[in-house]
Amino acid sequence: MTPFPAVILAGGASRRMGTDKAMLTLEGETLLARAHRRIKTQAHPVLISRHGDDLAGLPDATVIRDAGTGHEGPLAGILAGLRHLAAQGSEATHMVSLAVDTSFFPADLVERLAAASPAPDAIVLARTDDRVHPVFALWPLVLREPLEDWLASGVNRRLMDFVREHQSRIVDFPLIPAEDGAIDPFFNVNTPDDLAAARHIAKRIAQT
């Protein structure tokens, strides 16, 4: 079976952080390098949707530009990935998306999303503890043109609003067990306090 490709969404404006989140460090590596290392064991090829050129030690990574002129949200990065794969003549039916600032995502993310036996045009979304994480999803390549039309309209860039217009399925992921309380594997870093929390989480996970 042809492996599913993946796109790391690293094109956000990082307004609440005040600096490029992708270049922040956690356990000695940037969030971008960490995401790339973790997903490349699950998916191929791995694309990085990003505005900047600094890849911090990933010179062989495939960088694509968001489908837009600025920081236009995750759908722009997802569309960039779908466009790139179509242009390359990819034989894959679906593409996995993930956020650069979510450092503890499951090691079986792609396997579990794919196990939902997606229909050719169904989006498969990750969920933990009744909270959906739509940036972590399996996207049918056949949705490229509908997504292009949606974004070209300029009316609505909200990811979940687009999802509601199409078939979708949910896959539940377990929390990460820890002695002092379970951890959401989709914990994401938006602020300096979140980064401090992520560094603490990394130590807690290492100790379990």
Coordinates of C-alpha atoms in Angstrom, one line a residue:
M1 CA 0.0 0.0 0.0
T2 CA 1.3 3.5 -0.8
P3 CA 2.2 5.3 2.4
F4 CA 0.1 8.3 3.3
P5 CA 2.0 11.6 2.9
A6 CA 1.9 14.2 5.7
V7 CA 2.1 18.0 5.9
I8 CA 3.4 19.7 9.0
L9 CA 1.6 23.0 9.4
A10 CA 4.3 25.5 10.5
G11 CA 3.1 28.7 8.8
G12 CA 1.2 30.3 11.7
A13 CA 1.8 33.9 12.8
S14 CA 2.7 32.9 16.4
R15 CA 1.1 36.1 17.7
R16 CA 0.5 34.9 21.2
M17 CA 4.1 33.6 21.5
G18 CA 5.7 36.7 20.0
T19 CA 8.3 34.6 18.0
D20 CA 8.3 31.8 15.5
K21 CA 7.0 28.8 17.4
A22 CA 8.6 26.3 14.9
M23 CA 12.0 27.5 16.1
L24 CA 11.4 27.1 19.8
T25 CA 13.3 24.3 21.5
L26 CA 12.0 21.3 23.5
E27 CA 14.4 18.7 24.8
G28 CA 17.3 20.0 22.7
E29 CA 15.5 20.2 19.3
T30 CA 13.2 22.7 17.7
L31 CA 9.5 22.0 17.6
L32 CA 9.8 21.7 13.8
A33 CA 12.6 19.2 14.0
R34 CA 10.7 17.2 16.7
A35 CA 7.5 17.1 14.6
H36 CA 9.4 16.1 11.5
R37 CA 11.3 13.3 13.4
R38 CA 8.1 11.9 14.9
I39 CA 6.0 11.9 11.8
K40 CA 8.6 10.7 9.3
T41 CA 8.4 7.2 10.9
Q42 CA 4.6 7.2 10.1
A43 CA 4.3 8.9 6.8
H44 CA 6.1 9.5 3.5
P45 CA 6.8 12.0 2.0
V46 CA 6.7 14.6 4.7
L47 CA 6.0 18.2 3.6
I48 CA 6.4 21.4 5.7
S49 CA 4.0 24.2 5.0
R50 CA 5.9 27.3 6.1
H51 CA 6.6 30.9 5.3
G52 CA 10.2 31.2 6.6
D53 CA 13.2 29.5 5.1
D54 CA 14.9 28.5 8.4
L55 CA 14.6 24.7 8.8
A56 CA 17.0 24.4 11.7
G57 CA 18.8 21.3 10.7
L58 CA 16.4 19.9 8.2
P59 CA 18.1 20.8 4.9
D60 CA 16.5 17.8 3.1
A61 CA 12.9 18.7 4.1
T62 CA 10.4 19.5 1.4
V63 CA 9.1 23.0 2.1
I64 CA 5.9 24.2 0.5
R65 CA 4.3 27.7 0.8
D66 CA 0.9 28.2 2.2
A67 CA -1.8 28.6 -0.4
G68 CA -2.2 32.4 0.2
T69 CA -0.3 35.6 0.6
G70 CA 0.0 35.6 4.4
H71 CA -0.8 33.7 7.6
E72 CA -4.2 32.6 6.5
G73 CA -4.9 29.6 8.8
P74 CA -4.4 25.9 8.7
L75 CA -6.7 25.4 5.7
A76 CA -4.2 27.3 3.6
G77 CA -1.4 24.9 4.6
I78 CA -3.6 21.9 4.0
L79 CA -4.5 23.1 0.5
A80 CA -0.8 23.7 -0.2
G81 CA -0.1 20.1 0.7
L82 CA -2.9 18.8 -1.5
R83 CA -1.8 21.0 -4.4
H84 CA 1.8 19.8 -4.1
L85 CA 0.8 16.1 -4.1
A86 CA -1.5 16.6 -7.1
A87 CA 1.3 18.4 -9.0
Q88 CA 3.7 15.5 -8.2
G89 CA 1.2 12.9 -9.4
S90 CA 1.0 11.3 -6.0
E91 CA -0.8 7.9 -5.9
A92 CA -1.9 8.5 -2.3
T93 CA -5.6 8.9 -1.7
H94 CA -5.3 10.9 1.6
M95 CA -2.9 13.2 3.3
V96 CA -2.3 13.6 7.0
S97 CA -2.0 17.0 8.6
L98 CA -0.4 17.9 11.9
A99 CA 0.5 21.0 13.8
V100 CA 4.2 22.0 14.4
D101 CA 3.4 23.1 18.0
T102 CA 2.0 19.8 19.3
S103 CA 5.0 17.8 20.4
F104 CA 3.4 14.7 22.0
F105 CA 1.1 13.5 19.2
P106 CA 0.7 9.8 19.1
A107 CA 3.2 7.5 17.6
D108 CA 0.4 5.6 15.9
L109 CA -1.4 8.8 14.7
V110 CA -1.5 7.8 11.0
E111 CA -2.2 4.1 11.6
R112 CA -5.2 4.9 13.8
L113 CA -6.6 7.6 11.4
A114 CA -6.2 5.2 8.5
A115 CA -7.9 2.4 10.4
A116 CA -11.1 4.3 10.2
S117 CA -11.4 2.9 6.7
P118 CA -12.0 6.4 5.2
A119 CA -14.4 6.8 2.3
P120 CA -12.8 8.4 -0.8
D121 CA -14.1 11.8 0.2
A122 CA -14.3 11.5 4.0
I123 CA -12.1 13.6 6.4
V124 CA -11.0 11.7 9.5
L125 CA -10.4 13.8 12.6
A126 CA -8.5 13.0 15.9
R127 CA -10.3 13.4 19.2
T128 CA -9.3 13.1 22.9
D129 CA -11.7 13.2 25.9
D130 CA -14.5 14.6 23.7
R131 CA -12.4 17.4 22.2
V132 CA -11.8 17.3 18.5
H133 CA -8.4 18.3 17.1
P134 CA -9.1 19.1 13.5
V135 CA -5.6 20.0 12.5
F136 CA -4.7 16.4 13.1
A137 CA -6.6 14.7 10.4
L138 CA -6.6 12.6 7.3
W139 CA -7.6 14.6 4.2
P140 CA -8.8 13.1 0.9
L141 CA -6.9 14.4 -2.0
V142 CA -10.2 14.6 -4.0
L143 CA -11.1 17.6 -1.7
R144 CA -8.4 19.8 -3.2
E145 CA -10.7 21.6 -5.7
P146 CA -13.6 22.0 -3.2
L147 CA -11.1 23.5 -0.7
E148 CA -9.6 25.7 -3.4
D149 CA -13.1 27.1 -4.1
W150 CA -13.9 27.5 -0.4
L151 CA -10.7 29.6 0.3
A152 CA -11.0 31.5 -3.0
S153 CA -14.4 32.8 -1.9
G154 CA -12.7 34.7 0.9
V155 CA -15.8 34.3 3.1
N156 CA -14.8 31.8 5.7
R157 CA -11.4 30.2 6.6
R158 CA -12.5 28.3 9.7
L159 CA -11.4 24.7 9.4
M160 CA -14.4 23.1 11.2
D161 CA -16.8 25.0 9.0
F162 CA -15.3 23.4 6.0
V163 CA -15.3 20.0 7.6
R164 CA -19.0 20.3 8.3
E165 CA -19.7 20.7 4.6
H166 CA -18.2 17.2 3.9
Q167 CA -18.3 13.7 5.2
S168 CA -16.2 13.2 8.3
R169 CA -15.3 10.6 10.9
I170 CA -13.8 10.8 14.3
V171 CA -11.1 8.6 15.8
D172 CA -10.6 8.7 19.6
F173 CA -7.1 8.6 21.0
P174 CA -6.2 7.8 24.6
L175 CA -4.6 10.2 27.0
I176 CA -1.0 9.6 28.0
P177 CA -0.9 8.1 31.5
A178 CA 1.2 9.8 34.1
E179 CA 1.4 9.4 37.9
D180 CA 0.2 13.0 38.6
G181 CA -2.5 13.1 36.0
A182 CA -3.2 12.0 32.4
I183 CA -1.7 14.2 29.6
D184 CA -3.5 15.1 26.3
P185 CA -1.2 13.9 23.5
F186 CA -2.5 16.9 21.5
F187 CA -1.4 19.5 24.0
N188 CA -0.2 22.5 21.9
V189 CA 2.1 25.4 22.5
N190 CA 0.7 28.9 21.9
T191 CA 2.2 31.0 24.7
P192 CA 5.4 31.1 26.8
D193 CA 3.5 29.5 29.6
D194 CA 2.5 26.7 27.3
L195 CA 6.1 26.1 26.3
A196 CA 7.1 25.9 30.0
A197 CA 4.2 23.4 30.5
A198 CA 5.4 21.4 27.5
R199 CA 8.9 21.1 29.0
H200 CA 7.4 19.9 32.2
I201 CA 5.2 17.4 30.4
A202 CA 8.3 16.0 28.5
K203 CA 10.0 15.3 31.9
R204 CA 6.8 13.7 33.2
I205 CA 6.5 11.4 30.2
A206 CA 10.2 10.4 30.4
Q207 CA 9.7 9.4 34.0
T208 CA 6.7 7.1 33.3

